[in-house]
């Protein structure tokens, strides 16, 4: 870090910017966090980009175990989803929300990239949820990060960084917890990790293992359901209808989830300059029930008529080779990811809204009475992904510094959904089969009762070249330019199949045929980034950034479709990347001899050519996506830490986002009007956390912590059919604990005030349902740490 004595004028300017004096003395000093957000290991305070971090100690202090835990402790970061492994993340308010469809694989790519160490794991609508055992930190990089992190880093990047093997230190850790949720079931977890040096300075292994059960708190209440006049598509109200009962699956607290997994890392040093890291990760999430409730039935009550369950299994192998040649640092990293989700979901709500219900279970000639509406969908979601990256970095101490690299990505996503109407099997419908000649991951006829099914295969191949070049204009002023040239080949194949037809029928959409002249297609472009950093002194870092971001385009399964053949409007065969341009001014300061850290950024974001998903039955009976509309975000983020003594630390983080939908073509229907805010984009969010630790005379200690999280009101989507207001909420967490030697025991309170928050509202099931936070939960956690170094 460059150091110099600032002039009185410059000192006055700095004081005006940060609003505080740099005077002050204190014995305590805030711990430095080293990050790899720039593809190099550097102090978070030294790099000229905005970054939120939750370090290893804070992860333990907060008791963070999975996705929902760290998201609610990150202002400016929101999510929409309906349970484990079914969430999507949004940063700085760049969100149109979720349309509310079960076919996630054909919708847009996410605009926030997720990484586990060096490997991208982002999937639209189904971001994976690694359990947070033996994690080193969470890094959140707001704003476009595409020059270094590529596709889907349009609004930002979230990186989950694991602890790696250490050569000469034997260490071991164990955590166990038991918790009780108000009105719900018990939850428990057991986690352990061990680091084993095997050859001094040469070889080490690290293993982390866990088993955690989250008890349910939503009830599936008993009831009956029949086809009623609530469905406007019925030409004649039924005089007699079969009754669906749910007695066999009615259950209190039926939304359980179990996380099981193991992560093994082996690190080998060939010599002082070259080493190899291999990691194998396996995780399985088994869930039952639903994570949202129907307010019409009362708080935390739902009503389903078929079992809801899912098994989400992931295996990932990754490897990294790091070395030096002269002053050059070389890194080659790769990963192979294999994920499979098998799920069954209740679909009975469609009986009251679906336009094709009369044909399938009520008005078809074979029906004497309307059939039971105990509908369900069987889903399979599979991803295989192989990524490679090779990059070279020059010496950080040089006046000219550069990082250049090449990245490749080969992804195949398969999604199948079998929409089942059990009583239709009694009325003479033939079993459905994939359309002849279409790509089919499952070529077999579907089971009786499957009236509609999708079988999609989506492919993506990417080759990108990226780099950043930094130049020290003076000892205090540095300019950086970055670029990424990407070339994507994207394909969509398969079929959407419907009606009562045999294997030679033609009911449905043959995507291979529809996209014959379009898929696969090439998308390529270059995005840029410019950054200017002023290291005003050794405690103040100011920077300005202009950056671009992108996410891949894609295909519509119903391209060219029109309700009136030969007459528009038509569905486009494909849609392009939407464009994000970001300008921000940021500052990082450490004042009062390191006891007060005050970081922040002011930014303006313009979003053009939004990838909007629309369900417009005047155009097509299937959802389609097109590039229309513009939006903007104006915001500020503040990140502070105050540690006046070694015993007390206060964290206060906040974000303010003013979002607006600024332009829409008059031909687009079914969307929020111009001037509306963007979806899942709270104007204000903040997290305030205080922690105090007492050291006892016998070497033991007591600690306590209190945390407040606030989220402003939002809308769930800008699609009018899925737009619901979600109210603001405040939650409070508290802990008190005792530590002695290597042991600690913690009593924790999550959602202490028992606030029932509206985290996400969706009509994906054709019923308006609310995903809440977990009710008040009280638990104990025991931890043991042994370090033999």
Coordinates of C-alpha atoms in Angstrom, one line a residue, residues 91-318:
X91 CA -28.7 -7.7 -6.0
X92 CA -29.3 -3.9 -6.1
X93 CA -32.9 -4.2 -7.0
X94 CA -32.2 -5.6 -10.6
X95 CA -35.1 -7.9 -10.7
X96 CA -38.4 -8.4 -12.6
X97 CA -39.4 -11.1 -10.1
X98 CA -40.4 -14.6 -10.8
X99 CA -43.2 -15.4 -13.3
X100 CA -44.5 -18.3 -11.2
X101 CA -44.0 -21.2 -13.6
X102 CA -42.8 -24.7 -12.7
X103 CA -40.7 -25.0 -15.9
X104 CA -37.6 -23.2 -14.6
X105 CA -35.3 -24.7 -17.2
X106 CA -36.8 -22.8 -20.1
X107 CA -36.9 -19.4 -18.5
X108 CA -34.1 -16.8 -18.4
X109 CA -30.7 -17.3 -16.9
X110 CA -30.1 -15.7 -13.5
X111 CA -28.6 -12.2 -13.5
X112 CA -26.6 -13.0 -10.3
X113 CA -23.8 -15.5 -10.6
X114 CA -23.2 -18.1 -7.8
X115 CA -19.7 -19.6 -7.3
X116 CA -18.5 -22.3 -5.0
X117 CA -14.9 -21.5 -4.7
X118 CA -13.7 -21.1 -8.4
X119 CA -16.7 -23.0 -9.9
X120 CA -19.9 -21.3 -11.2
X121 CA -23.0 -23.1 -9.9
X122 CA -25.7 -20.7 -11.0
X123 CA -29.0 -22.1 -12.5
X124 CA -32.1 -20.1 -13.2
X125 CA -34.8 -20.6 -10.7
X126 CA -32.9 -23.4 -8.9
X127 CA -29.8 -22.0 -7.4
X128 CA -28.1 -24.7 -5.4
X129 CA -27.9 -24.4 -1.6
X130 CA -24.6 -25.7 -0.2
X131 CA -24.7 -26.2 3.5
X132 CA -22.3 -23.8 5.2
X133 CA -20.1 -26.3 7.1
X134 CA -16.4 -25.3 7.4
X135 CA -16.8 -22.3 5.2
X136 CA -14.2 -19.5 5.2
X137 CA -16.4 -16.6 4.0
X138 CA -19.2 -15.4 1.8
X139 CA -18.2 -12.7 -0.7
X140 CA -20.9 -10.6 -2.4
X141 CA -19.8 -8.4 -5.3
X142 CA -22.6 -6.0 -6.2
X143 CA -22.8 -4.5 -9.6
X144 CA -21.7 -6.0 -13.0
X145 CA -18.8 -8.3 -12.5
X146 CA -18.8 -9.8 -16.0
X147 CA -15.2 -9.0 -17.0
X148 CA -13.8 -11.4 -14.4
X149 CA -16.8 -13.6 -13.6
X150 CA -18.6 -13.8 -16.9
X151 CA -22.2 -14.7 -17.8
X152 CA -24.9 -14.1 -15.3
X153 CA -22.7 -11.7 -13.3
X154 CA -24.9 -8.9 -14.6
X155 CA -26.2 -7.6 -11.3
X156 CA -23.5 -9.1 -9.1
X157 CA -21.7 -12.2 -8.0
X158 CA -22.0 -14.3 -4.8
X159 CA -19.0 -16.5 -3.9
X160 CA -19.0 -19.2 -1.2
X161 CA -15.4 -19.9 -0.2
X162 CA -14.5 -23.1 1.6
X163 CA -11.6 -23.7 4.0
X164 CA -8.8 -25.5 2.2
X165 CA -6.3 -28.1 3.5
X166 CA -3.3 -26.7 5.5
X167 CA 0.0 -28.5 5.3
X168 CA 1.4 -28.5 8.8
X169 CA -1.5 -28.0 11.2
X170 CA -3.7 -30.7 12.6
X171 CA -7.1 -29.3 13.5
X172 CA -10.5 -30.6 14.3
X173 CA -13.9 -29.1 14.8
X174 CA -17.4 -30.2 15.8
X175 CA -20.7 -28.4 16.0
X176 CA -24.0 -29.8 17.2
X177 CA -27.4 -28.1 17.7
X178 CA -30.9 -28.7 18.8
X179 CA -33.7 -26.1 18.2
X180 CA -37.4 -25.8 18.8
X181 CA -39.7 -23.7 16.5
X182 CA -42.9 -22.2 17.9
X183 CA -45.8 -24.4 16.7
X184 CA -43.3 -26.6 14.7
X185 CA -41.0 -29.5 15.0
X186 CA -37.5 -29.9 16.4
X187 CA -34.5 -29.2 14.2
X188 CA -31.0 -30.6 14.8
X189 CA -27.6 -30.6 13.2
X190 CA -24.3 -32.3 13.5
X191 CA -21.2 -31.0 11.7
X192 CA -17.5 -31.9 11.8
X193 CA -14.3 -31.1 10.0
X194 CA -10.8 -32.3 10.3
X195 CA -7.5 -31.1 8.7
X196 CA -4.8 -33.8 8.5
X197 CA -1.2 -33.0 7.5
X198 CA 0.2 -36.0 5.8
X199 CA 3.7 -34.9 4.6
X200 CA 5.3 -31.8 6.0
X201 CA 5.0 -28.9 3.6
X202 CA 3.8 -31.3 0.9
X203 CA 0.5 -33.0 1.4
X204 CA -2.6 -32.4 3.5
X205 CA -6.3 -33.5 3.5
X206 CA -9.3 -31.7 4.9
X207 CA -12.7 -33.4 5.3
X208 CA -16.0 -31.7 6.3
X209 CA -19.2 -33.7 6.9
X210 CA -22.7 -32.8 8.1
X211 CA -26.2 -34.0 8.7
X212 CA -28.9 -31.4 9.5
X213 CA -32.6 -31.6 9.7
X214 CA -34.9 -28.6 9.6
X215 CA -38.2 -29.3 11.3
X216 CA -41.4 -28.2 9.7
X217 CA -43.8 -25.4 10.8
X218 CA -46.5 -25.4 8.0
X219 CA -49.6 -27.6 8.4
X220 CA -51.3 -29.5 5.5
X221 CA -54.8 -29.3 6.8
X222 CA -57.6 -31.7 6.0
X223 CA -60.1 -30.9 3.4
X224 CA -61.9 -31.8 0.2
X225 CA -61.9 -30.4 -3.3
X226 CA -64.2 -30.6 -6.3
X227 CA -64.4 -28.8 -9.7
X228 CA -66.5 -25.7 -9.1
X229 CA -67.7 -22.7 -11.0
X230 CA -64.5 -21.0 -9.8
X231 CA -63.0 -22.1 -13.1
X232 CA -64.4 -19.7 -15.7
X233 CA -63.5 -22.0 -18.6
X234 CA -66.4 -24.4 -17.7
X235 CA -69.0 -24.0 -20.4
X236 CA -71.6 -25.6 -18.2
X237 CA -71.3 -25.7 -14.4
X238 CA -71.0 -29.3 -13.2
X239 CA -74.1 -30.8 -11.7
X240 CA -72.1 -33.7 -10.2
X241 CA -68.4 -33.9 -9.5
X242 CA -66.1 -36.4 -7.9
X243 CA -64.5 -35.4 -4.6
X244 CA -60.8 -35.4 -3.8
X245 CA -59.8 -36.1 -0.2
X246 CA -56.4 -35.4 1.4
X247 CA -56.8 -37.3 4.7
X248 CA -53.9 -39.6 3.9
X249 CA -51.4 -36.8 3.5
X250 CA -52.8 -34.2 5.9
X251 CA -50.1 -33.5 8.5
X252 CA -49.0 -30.9 10.9
X253 CA -45.5 -29.4 10.4
X254 CA -45.1 -31.2 7.1
X255 CA -42.3 -29.1 5.5
X256 CA -39.2 -31.0 6.6
X257 CA -35.8 -30.7 5.0
X258 CA -32.6 -32.8 5.6
X259 CA -29.2 -31.7 4.4
X260 CA -26.5 -34.4 4.2
X261 CA -23.1 -34.0 2.7
X262 CA -19.4 -34.4 2.7
X263 CA -16.5 -32.4 1.2
X264 CA -13.0 -33.7 0.8
X265 CA -10.0 -31.6 -0.2
X266 CA -6.5 -32.8 -0.9
X267 CA -3.6 -30.4 -1.5
X268 CA -0.2 -31.4 -2.8
X269 CA 2.9 -29.1 -3.2
X270 CA 5.1 -30.2 -6.0
X271 CA 7.7 -27.7 -4.8
X272 CA 7.8 -24.2 -3.3
X273 CA 6.1 -22.6 -6.3
X274 CA 3.6 -25.2 -7.7
X275 CA 0.7 -27.0 -6.0
X276 CA -2.4 -28.9 -6.8
X277 CA -5.8 -28.8 -5.0
X278 CA -8.4 -31.5 -5.6
X279 CA -11.9 -31.3 -4.0
X280 CA -14.9 -33.6 -4.1
X281 CA -18.2 -32.4 -2.8
X282 CA -21.4 -34.4 -2.4
X283 CA -24.7 -33.1 -1.0
X284 CA -28.2 -34.3 -0.9
X285 CA -31.3 -32.3 0.2
X286 CA -34.4 -34.3 0.9
X287 CA -37.5 -32.3 1.5
X288 CA -41.2 -32.9 2.1
X289 CA -44.1 -30.6 2.1
X290 CA -44.2 -26.9 1.0
X291 CA -42.6 -23.8 2.3
X292 CA -45.5 -21.4 1.7
X293 CA -49.0 -21.2 3.0
X294 CA -52.5 -20.1 1.8
X295 CA -53.6 -17.0 3.7
X296 CA -57.2 -17.9 2.9
X297 CA -56.8 -21.0 5.2
X298 CA -55.1 -19.1 8.0
X299 CA -51.5 -18.4 9.0
X300 CA -49.1 -21.2 8.2
X301 CA -51.8 -23.4 6.8
X302 CA -51.7 -25.1 3.4
X303 CA -53.9 -27.7 1.7
X304 CA -52.5 -30.1 -0.9
X305 CA -54.1 -33.2 -2.4
X306 CA -51.0 -35.1 -3.5
X307 CA -47.6 -35.7 -1.8
X308 CA -45.0 -32.9 -2.1
X309 CA -41.5 -34.1 -2.0
X310 CA -38.1 -33.5 -3.6
X311 CA -34.6 -35.0 -3.7
X312 CA -31.9 -32.6 -4.8
X313 CA -28.5 -34.4 -5.2
X314 CA -25.3 -32.8 -6.4
X315 CA -21.8 -34.1 -7.0
X316 CA -19.0 -31.7 -7.9
X317 CA -15.3 -32.4 -8.6
X318 CA -13.0 -29.5 -8.8

